[in-house]
mmCIF file of C-alpha atoms in Angstrom:
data_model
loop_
_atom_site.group_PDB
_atom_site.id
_atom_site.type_symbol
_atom_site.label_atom_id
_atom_site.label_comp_id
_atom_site.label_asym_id
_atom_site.label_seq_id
_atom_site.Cartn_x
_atom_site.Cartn_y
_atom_site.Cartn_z
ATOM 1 C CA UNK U 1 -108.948 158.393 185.557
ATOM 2 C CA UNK U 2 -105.374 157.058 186.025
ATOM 3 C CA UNK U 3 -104.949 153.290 187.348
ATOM 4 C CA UNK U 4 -103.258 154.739 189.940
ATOM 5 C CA UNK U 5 -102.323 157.646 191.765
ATOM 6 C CA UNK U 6 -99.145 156.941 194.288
ATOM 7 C CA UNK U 7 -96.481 154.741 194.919
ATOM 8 C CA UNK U 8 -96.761 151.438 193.136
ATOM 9 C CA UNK U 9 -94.438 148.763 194.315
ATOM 10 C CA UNK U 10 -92.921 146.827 191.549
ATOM 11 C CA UNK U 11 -92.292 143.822 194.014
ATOM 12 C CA UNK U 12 -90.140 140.928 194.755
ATOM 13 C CA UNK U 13 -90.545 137.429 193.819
ATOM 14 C CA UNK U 14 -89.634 135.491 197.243
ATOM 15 C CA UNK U 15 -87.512 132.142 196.971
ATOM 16 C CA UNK U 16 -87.202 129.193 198.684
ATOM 17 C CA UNK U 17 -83.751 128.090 199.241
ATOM 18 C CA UNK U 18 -83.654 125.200 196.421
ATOM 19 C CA UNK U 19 -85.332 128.493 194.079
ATOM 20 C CA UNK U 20 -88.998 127.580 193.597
ATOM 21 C CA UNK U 21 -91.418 130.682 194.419
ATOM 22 C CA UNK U 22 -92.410 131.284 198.045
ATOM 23 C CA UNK U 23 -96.053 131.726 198.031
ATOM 24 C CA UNK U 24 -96.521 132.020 201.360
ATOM 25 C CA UNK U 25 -93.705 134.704 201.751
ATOM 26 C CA UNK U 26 -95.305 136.686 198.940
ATOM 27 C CA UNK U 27 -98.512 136.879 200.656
ATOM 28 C CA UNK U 28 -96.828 138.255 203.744
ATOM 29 C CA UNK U 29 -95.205 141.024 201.233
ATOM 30 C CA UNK U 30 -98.091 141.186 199.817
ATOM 31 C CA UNK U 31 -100.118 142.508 203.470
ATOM 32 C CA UNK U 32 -97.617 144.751 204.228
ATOM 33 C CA UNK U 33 -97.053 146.744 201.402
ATOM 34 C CA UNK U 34 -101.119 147.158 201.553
ATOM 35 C CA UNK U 35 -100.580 147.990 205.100
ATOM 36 C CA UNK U 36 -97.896 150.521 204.834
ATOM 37 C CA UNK U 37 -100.086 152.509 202.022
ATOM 38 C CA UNK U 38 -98.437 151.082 199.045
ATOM 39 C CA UNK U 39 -100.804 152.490 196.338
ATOM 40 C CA UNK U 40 -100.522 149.574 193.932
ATOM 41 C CA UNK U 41 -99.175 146.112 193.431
ATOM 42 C CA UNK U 42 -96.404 145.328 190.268
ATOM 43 C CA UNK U 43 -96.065 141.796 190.292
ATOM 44 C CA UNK U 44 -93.890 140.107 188.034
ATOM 45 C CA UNK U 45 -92.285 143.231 186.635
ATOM 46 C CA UNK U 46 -88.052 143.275 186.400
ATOM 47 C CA UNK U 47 -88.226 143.126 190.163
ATOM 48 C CA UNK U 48 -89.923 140.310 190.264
ATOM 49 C CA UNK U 49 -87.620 138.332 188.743
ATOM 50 C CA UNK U 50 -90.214 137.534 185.567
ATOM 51 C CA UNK U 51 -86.713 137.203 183.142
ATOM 52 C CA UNK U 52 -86.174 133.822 185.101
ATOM 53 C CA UNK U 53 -90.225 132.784 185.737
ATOM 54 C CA UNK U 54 -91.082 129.904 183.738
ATOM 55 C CA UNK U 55 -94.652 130.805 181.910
ATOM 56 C CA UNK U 56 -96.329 128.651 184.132
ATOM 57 C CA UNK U 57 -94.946 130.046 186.999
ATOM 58 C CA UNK U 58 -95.169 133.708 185.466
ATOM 59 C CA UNK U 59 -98.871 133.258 185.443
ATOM 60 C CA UNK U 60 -99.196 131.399 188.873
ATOM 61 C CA UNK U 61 -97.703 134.213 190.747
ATOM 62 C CA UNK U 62 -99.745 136.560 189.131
ATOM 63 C CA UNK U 63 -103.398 135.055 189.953
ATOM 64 C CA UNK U 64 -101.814 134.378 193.554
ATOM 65 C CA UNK U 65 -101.500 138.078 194.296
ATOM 66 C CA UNK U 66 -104.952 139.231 192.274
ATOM 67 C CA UNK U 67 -106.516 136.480 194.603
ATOM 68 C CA UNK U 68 -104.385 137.670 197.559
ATOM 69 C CA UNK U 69 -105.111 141.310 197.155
ATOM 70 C CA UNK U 70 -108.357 140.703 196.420
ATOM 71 C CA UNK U 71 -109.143 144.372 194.834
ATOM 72 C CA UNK U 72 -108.315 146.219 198.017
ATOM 73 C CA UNK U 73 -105.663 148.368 194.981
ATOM 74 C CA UNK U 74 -104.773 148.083 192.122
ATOM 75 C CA UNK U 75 -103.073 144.603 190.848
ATOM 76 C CA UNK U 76 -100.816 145.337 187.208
ATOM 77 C CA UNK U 77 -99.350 142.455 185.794
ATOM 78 C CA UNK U 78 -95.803 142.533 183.626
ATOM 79 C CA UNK U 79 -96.581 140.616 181.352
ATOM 80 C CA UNK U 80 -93.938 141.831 178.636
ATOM 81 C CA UNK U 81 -91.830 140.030 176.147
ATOM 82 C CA UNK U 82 -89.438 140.169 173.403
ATOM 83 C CA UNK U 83 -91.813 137.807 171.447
ATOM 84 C CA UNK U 84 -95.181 139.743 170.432
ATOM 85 C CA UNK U 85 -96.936 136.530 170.429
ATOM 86 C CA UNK U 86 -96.067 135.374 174.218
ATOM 87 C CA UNK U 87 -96.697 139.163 175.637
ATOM 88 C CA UNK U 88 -100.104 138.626 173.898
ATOM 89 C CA UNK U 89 -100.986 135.391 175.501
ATOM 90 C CA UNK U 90 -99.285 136.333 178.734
ATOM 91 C CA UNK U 91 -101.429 139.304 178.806
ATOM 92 C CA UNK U 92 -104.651 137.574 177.848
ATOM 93 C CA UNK U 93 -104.012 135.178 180.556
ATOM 94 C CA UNK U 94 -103.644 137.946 182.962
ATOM 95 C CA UNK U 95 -107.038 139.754 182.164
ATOM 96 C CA UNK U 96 -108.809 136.423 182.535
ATOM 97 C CA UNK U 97 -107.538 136.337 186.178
ATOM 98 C CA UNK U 98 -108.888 139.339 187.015
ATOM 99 C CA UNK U 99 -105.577 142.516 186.769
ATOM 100 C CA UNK U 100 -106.310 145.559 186.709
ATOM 101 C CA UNK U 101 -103.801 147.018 184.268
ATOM 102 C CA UNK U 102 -100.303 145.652 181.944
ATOM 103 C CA UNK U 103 -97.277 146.913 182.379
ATOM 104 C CA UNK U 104 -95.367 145.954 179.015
ATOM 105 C CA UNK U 105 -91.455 146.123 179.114
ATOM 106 C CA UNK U 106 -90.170 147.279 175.619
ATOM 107 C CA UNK U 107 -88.682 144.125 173.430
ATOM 108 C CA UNK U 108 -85.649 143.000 175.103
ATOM 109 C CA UNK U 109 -82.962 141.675 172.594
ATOM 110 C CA UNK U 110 -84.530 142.301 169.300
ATOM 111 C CA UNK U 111 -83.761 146.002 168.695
ATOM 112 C CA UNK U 112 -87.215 146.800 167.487
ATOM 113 C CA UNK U 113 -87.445 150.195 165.472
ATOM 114 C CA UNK U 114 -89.722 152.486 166.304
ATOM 115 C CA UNK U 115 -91.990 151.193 163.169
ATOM 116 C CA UNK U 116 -91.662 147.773 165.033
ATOM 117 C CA UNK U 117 -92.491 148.768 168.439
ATOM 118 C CA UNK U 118 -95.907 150.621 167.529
ATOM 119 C CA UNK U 119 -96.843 147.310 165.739
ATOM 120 C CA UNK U 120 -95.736 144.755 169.253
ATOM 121 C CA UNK U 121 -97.572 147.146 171.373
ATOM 122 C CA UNK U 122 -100.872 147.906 169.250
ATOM 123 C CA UNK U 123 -101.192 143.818 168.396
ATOM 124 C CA UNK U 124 -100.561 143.107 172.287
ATOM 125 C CA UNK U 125 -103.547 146.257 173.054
ATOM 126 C CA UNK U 126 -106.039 145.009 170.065
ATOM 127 C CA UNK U 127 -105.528 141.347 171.856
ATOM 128 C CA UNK U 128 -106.946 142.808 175.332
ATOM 129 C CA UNK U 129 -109.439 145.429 177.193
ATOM 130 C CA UNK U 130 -107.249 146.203 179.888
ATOM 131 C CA UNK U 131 -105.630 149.224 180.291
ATOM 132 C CA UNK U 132 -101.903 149.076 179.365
ATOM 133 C CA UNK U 133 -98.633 151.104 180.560
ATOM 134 C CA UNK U 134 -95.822 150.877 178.703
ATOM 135 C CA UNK U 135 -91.822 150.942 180.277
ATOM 136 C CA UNK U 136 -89.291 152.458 178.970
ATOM 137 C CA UNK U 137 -86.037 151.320 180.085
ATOM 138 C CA UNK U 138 -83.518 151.203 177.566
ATOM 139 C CA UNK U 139 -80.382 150.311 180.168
ATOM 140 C CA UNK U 140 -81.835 146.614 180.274
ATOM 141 C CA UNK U 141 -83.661 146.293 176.925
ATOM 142 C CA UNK U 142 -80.942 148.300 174.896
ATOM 143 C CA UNK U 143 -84.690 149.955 173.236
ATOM 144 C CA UNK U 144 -85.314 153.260 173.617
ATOM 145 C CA UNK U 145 -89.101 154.059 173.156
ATOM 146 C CA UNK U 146 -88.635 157.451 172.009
ATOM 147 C CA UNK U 147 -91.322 160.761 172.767
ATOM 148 C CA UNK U 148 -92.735 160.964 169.489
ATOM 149 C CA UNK U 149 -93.637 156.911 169.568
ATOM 150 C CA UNK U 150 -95.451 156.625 172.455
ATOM 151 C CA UNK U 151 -97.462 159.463 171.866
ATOM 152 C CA UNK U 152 -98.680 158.166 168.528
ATOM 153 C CA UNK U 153 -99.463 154.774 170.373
ATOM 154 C CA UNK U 154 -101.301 156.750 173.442
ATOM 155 C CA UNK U 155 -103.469 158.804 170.654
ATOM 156 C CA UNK U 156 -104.321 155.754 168.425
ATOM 157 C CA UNK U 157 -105.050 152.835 170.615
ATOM 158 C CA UNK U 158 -107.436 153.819 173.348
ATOM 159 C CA UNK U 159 -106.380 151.136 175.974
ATOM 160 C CA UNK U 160 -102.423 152.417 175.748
ATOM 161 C CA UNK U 161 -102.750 154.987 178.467
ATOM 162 C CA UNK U 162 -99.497 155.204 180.621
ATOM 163 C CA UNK U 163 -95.669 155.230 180.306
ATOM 164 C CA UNK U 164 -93.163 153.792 183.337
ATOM 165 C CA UNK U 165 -90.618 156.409 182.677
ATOM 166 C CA UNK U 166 -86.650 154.609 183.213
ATOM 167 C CA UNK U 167 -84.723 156.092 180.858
ATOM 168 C CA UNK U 168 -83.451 159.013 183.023
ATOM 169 C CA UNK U 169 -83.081 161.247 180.467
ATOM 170 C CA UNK U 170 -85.606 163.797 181.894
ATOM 171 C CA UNK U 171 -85.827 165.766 179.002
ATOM 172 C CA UNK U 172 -86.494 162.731 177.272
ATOM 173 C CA UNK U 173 -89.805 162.842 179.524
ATOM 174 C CA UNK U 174 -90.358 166.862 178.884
ATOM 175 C CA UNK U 175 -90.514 166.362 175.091
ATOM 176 C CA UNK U 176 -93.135 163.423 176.140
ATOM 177 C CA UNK U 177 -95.454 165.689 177.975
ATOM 178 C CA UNK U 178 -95.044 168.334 175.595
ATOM 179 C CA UNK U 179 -96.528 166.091 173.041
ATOM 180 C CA UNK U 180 -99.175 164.247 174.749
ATOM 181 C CA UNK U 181 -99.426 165.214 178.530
ATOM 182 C CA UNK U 182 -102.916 165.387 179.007
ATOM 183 C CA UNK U 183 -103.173 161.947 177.582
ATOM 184 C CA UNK U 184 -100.765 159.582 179.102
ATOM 185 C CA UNK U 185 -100.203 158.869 182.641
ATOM 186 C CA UNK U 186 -96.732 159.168 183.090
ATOM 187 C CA UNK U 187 -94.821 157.198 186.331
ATOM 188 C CA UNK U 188 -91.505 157.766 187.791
ATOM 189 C CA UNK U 189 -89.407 154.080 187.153
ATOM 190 C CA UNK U 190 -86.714 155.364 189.102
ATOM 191 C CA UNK U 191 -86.575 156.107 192.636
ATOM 192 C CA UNK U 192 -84.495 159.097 192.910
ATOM 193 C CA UNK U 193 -86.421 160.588 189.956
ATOM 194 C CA UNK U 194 -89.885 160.841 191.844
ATOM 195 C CA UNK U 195 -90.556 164.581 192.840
ATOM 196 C CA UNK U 196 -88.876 165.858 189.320
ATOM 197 C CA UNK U 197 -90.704 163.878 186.961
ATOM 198 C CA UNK U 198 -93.469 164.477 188.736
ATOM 199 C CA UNK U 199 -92.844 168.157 188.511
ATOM 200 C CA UNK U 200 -93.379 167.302 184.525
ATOM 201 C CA UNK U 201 -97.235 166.115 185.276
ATOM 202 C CA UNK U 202 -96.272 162.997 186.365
ATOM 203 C CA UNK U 203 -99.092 161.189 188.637
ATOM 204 C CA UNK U 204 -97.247 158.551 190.702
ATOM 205 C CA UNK U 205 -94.140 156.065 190.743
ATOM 206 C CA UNK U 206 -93.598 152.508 190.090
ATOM 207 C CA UNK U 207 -90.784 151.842 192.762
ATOM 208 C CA UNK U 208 -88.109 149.742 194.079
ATOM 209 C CA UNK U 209 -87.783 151.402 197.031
ATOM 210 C CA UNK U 210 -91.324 150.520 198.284
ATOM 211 C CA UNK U 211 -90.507 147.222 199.089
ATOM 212 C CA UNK U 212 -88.346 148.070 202.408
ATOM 213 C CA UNK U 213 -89.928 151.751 203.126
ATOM 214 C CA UNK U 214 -93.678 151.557 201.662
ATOM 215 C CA UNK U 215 -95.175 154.388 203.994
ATOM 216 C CA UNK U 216 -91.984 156.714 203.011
ATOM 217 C CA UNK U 217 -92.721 155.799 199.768
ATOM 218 C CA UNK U 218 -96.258 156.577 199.531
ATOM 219 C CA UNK U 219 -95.364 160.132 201.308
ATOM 220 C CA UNK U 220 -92.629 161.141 198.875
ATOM 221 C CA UNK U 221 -95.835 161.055 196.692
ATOM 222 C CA UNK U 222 -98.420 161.997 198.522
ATOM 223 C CA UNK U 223 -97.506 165.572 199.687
ATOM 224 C CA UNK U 224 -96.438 166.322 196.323
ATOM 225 C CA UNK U 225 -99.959 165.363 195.024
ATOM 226 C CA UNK U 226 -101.513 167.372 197.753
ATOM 227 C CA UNK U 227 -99.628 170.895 196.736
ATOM 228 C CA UNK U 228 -96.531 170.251 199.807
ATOM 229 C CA UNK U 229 -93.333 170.189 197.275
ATOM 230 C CA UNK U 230 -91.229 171.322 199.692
ATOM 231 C CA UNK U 231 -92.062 168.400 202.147
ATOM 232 C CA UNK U 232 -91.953 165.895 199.039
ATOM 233 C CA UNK U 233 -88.317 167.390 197.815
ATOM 234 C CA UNK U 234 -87.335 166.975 201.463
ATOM 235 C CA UNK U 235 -88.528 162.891 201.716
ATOM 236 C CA UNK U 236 -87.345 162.247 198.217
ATOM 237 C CA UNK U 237 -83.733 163.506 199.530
ATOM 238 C CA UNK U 238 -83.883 161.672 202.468
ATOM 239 C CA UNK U 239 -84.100 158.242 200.769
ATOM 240 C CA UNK U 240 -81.080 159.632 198.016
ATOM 241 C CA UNK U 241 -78.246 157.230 199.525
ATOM 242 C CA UNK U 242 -80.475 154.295 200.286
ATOM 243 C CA UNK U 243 -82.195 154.297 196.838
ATOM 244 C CA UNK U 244 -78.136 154.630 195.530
ATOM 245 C CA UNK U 245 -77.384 151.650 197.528
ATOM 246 C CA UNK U 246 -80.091 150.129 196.332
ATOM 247 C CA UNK U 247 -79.125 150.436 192.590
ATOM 248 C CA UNK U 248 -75.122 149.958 193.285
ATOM 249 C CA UNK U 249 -75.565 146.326 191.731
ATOM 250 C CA UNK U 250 -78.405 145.821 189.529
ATOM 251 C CA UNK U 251 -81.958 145.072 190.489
ATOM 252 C CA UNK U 252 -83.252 143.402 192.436
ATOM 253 C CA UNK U 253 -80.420 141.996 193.830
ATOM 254 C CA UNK U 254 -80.205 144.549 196.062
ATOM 255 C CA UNK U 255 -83.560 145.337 197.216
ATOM 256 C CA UNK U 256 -84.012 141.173 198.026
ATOM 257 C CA UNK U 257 -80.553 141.144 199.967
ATOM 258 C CA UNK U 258 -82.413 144.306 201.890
ATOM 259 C CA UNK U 259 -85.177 142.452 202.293
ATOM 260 C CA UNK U 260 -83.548 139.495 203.837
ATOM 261 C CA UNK U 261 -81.618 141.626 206.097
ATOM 262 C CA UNK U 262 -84.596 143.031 207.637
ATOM 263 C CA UNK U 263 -85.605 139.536 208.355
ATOM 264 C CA UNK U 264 -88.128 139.274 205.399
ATOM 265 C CA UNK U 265 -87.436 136.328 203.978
ATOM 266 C CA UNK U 266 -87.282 137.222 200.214
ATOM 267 C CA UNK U 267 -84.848 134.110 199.366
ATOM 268 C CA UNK U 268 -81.902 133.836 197.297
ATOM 269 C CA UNK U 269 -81.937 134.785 193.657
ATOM 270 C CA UNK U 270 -82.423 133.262 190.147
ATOM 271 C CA UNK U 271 -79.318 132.800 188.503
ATOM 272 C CA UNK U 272 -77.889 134.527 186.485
ATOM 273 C CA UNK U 273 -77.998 136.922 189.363
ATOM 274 C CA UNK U 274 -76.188 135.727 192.503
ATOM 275 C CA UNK U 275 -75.949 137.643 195.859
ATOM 276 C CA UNK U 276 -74.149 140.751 196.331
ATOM 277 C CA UNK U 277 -70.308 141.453 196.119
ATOM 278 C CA UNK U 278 -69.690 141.933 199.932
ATOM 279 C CA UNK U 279 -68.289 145.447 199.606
ATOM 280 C CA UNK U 280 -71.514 146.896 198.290
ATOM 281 C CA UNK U 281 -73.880 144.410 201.294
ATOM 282 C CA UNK U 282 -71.907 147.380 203.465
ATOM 283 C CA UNK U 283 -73.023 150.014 201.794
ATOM 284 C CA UNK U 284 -76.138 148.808 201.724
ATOM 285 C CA UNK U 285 -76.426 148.085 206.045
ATOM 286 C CA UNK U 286 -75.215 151.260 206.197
ATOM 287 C CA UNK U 287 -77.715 153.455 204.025
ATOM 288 C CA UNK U 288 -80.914 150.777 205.568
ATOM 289 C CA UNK U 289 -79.299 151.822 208.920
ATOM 290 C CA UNK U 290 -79.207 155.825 208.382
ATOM 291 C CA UNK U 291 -82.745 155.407 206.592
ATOM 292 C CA UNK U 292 -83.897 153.766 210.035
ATOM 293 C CA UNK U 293 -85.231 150.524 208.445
ATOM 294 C CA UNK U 294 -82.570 148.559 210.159
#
């Protein structure tokens, strides 16, 4: 059974203005993505901010929204590194306060090999129960966790189950579910990419784009899983220049100055990230307002 079937919402990390985390901000996110029908909560994933969290931190926002959710869906921590040994205790950390599933961004930095990737991600499996999705997105980690690879890891260690797909490349994903598709649980990691790699055997998304429209979100999935393609294609298209917007300056600097324009509260943003050039802030009003969220 997949840890999820739906929209996930890899979400924010709100900020007070002098940049220490807004708890009680996050819990308000928290409600209303569990309101809106959000399938899942991502915390401390890329959106999240986790490049910038200290460890303590890292770890206090994560029991925060376990306790907060309180098992109503699924909670799946990030809890991925560049070092093998701090995604292990990270992720050991996590399972003792209670998530429901990893999500483990590929080595950032190192330029594992492929050789060196099995190895992080079977040590970080062996060290845990929890089931564990892997994400693949080579545009921020410069590693590219290629087809063949993760099907070797989903085959050999039984707790590796899913893949956040980001690479874009969907032939990439083809060649994935060619190899293994009835034994990884494959999720969308980009927005606009939804309905086709679903169309692949894909069984939900892990989504930016939740985090201002979670019902529209959810839907996009939804009618897809219940047989209605042509009503999925249709939402999926409808949210095409908003999730663009949304990506015109790299996550989640967009998606927080969204956030804050709808009154929010998300916070500023860890440097290095600063806000958004003012050109692109337009485009962004714009889309929000033709997507009816503003």
């Amino acid at each position: 059974m997949a840890i999820f079937k739906g929209a996930g919402v890899a979400i924010v990390t709100p900020m007070y203005d002098n940049g220490e985390v807004n708890y009680d901000k996050l819990g308000e996110l928290l409600e209303e993505q569990i309101a809106g029908g959000t399938d899942a909560i991502i915390i401390c994933g890329t959106t999240g901010e986790s490049s910038t969290l200290t460890h303590e931190e890292h770890l206090d926002v994560i029991r925060y929204a376990i306790d907060r959710v309180a098992k109503r869906i699924p909670v799946i921590a990030g809890t991925g590194s560049n070092c093998t040994q701090t995604a292990i205790y990270l992720s050991q950390e996590a399972e003792k306060a209670g998530a429901d599933a990893l999500l483990l961004v590929t080595p950032y930095y190192n330029k594992a090999t492929q050789k060196g990737l099995k190895l992080h991600y079977t040590r970080i499996a062996q060290a845990v129960s929890l089931p564990i999705i892997l994400y693949n997105v080579p545009s921020r980690t410069g590693c590219n966790l290629l087809p063949e690879t993760i099907a070797d890891l989903v085959t050999d260690v039984e707790n590796i189950v899913g893949v956040k797909e980001a690479t874009g490349n969907i032939s990439q994903v083809a060649k994935l579910m060619s190899l293994v598709g009835d034994k990884v649980e494959l999720y969308s990691g980009n927005d606009d990419q939804i309905v086709p790699i679903m169309s692949l055997g894909g069984c939900g998304v892990i989504s930016v784009l939740s985090n201002v429209a979670p019902r529209q979100t959810h839907d996009i999935v939804a009618a897809y899983l219940a047989g209605d393609v042509e009503k999925s294609c249709r939402l999926q298209l409808q949210a095409i220049d908003l999730i663009g917007a949304l990506f015109c300056e790299v996550n989640p600097i967009p998606v927080k100055t969204a956030l804050n324009l709808m009154g929010k509260g998300a916070g500023p943003l860890r440097g290095p990230l600063c806000e958004m050039e003012e050109a692109n802030a337009e485009r962004l009003k714009k889309a929000m307002k033709a997507y009816g969220i503003l």
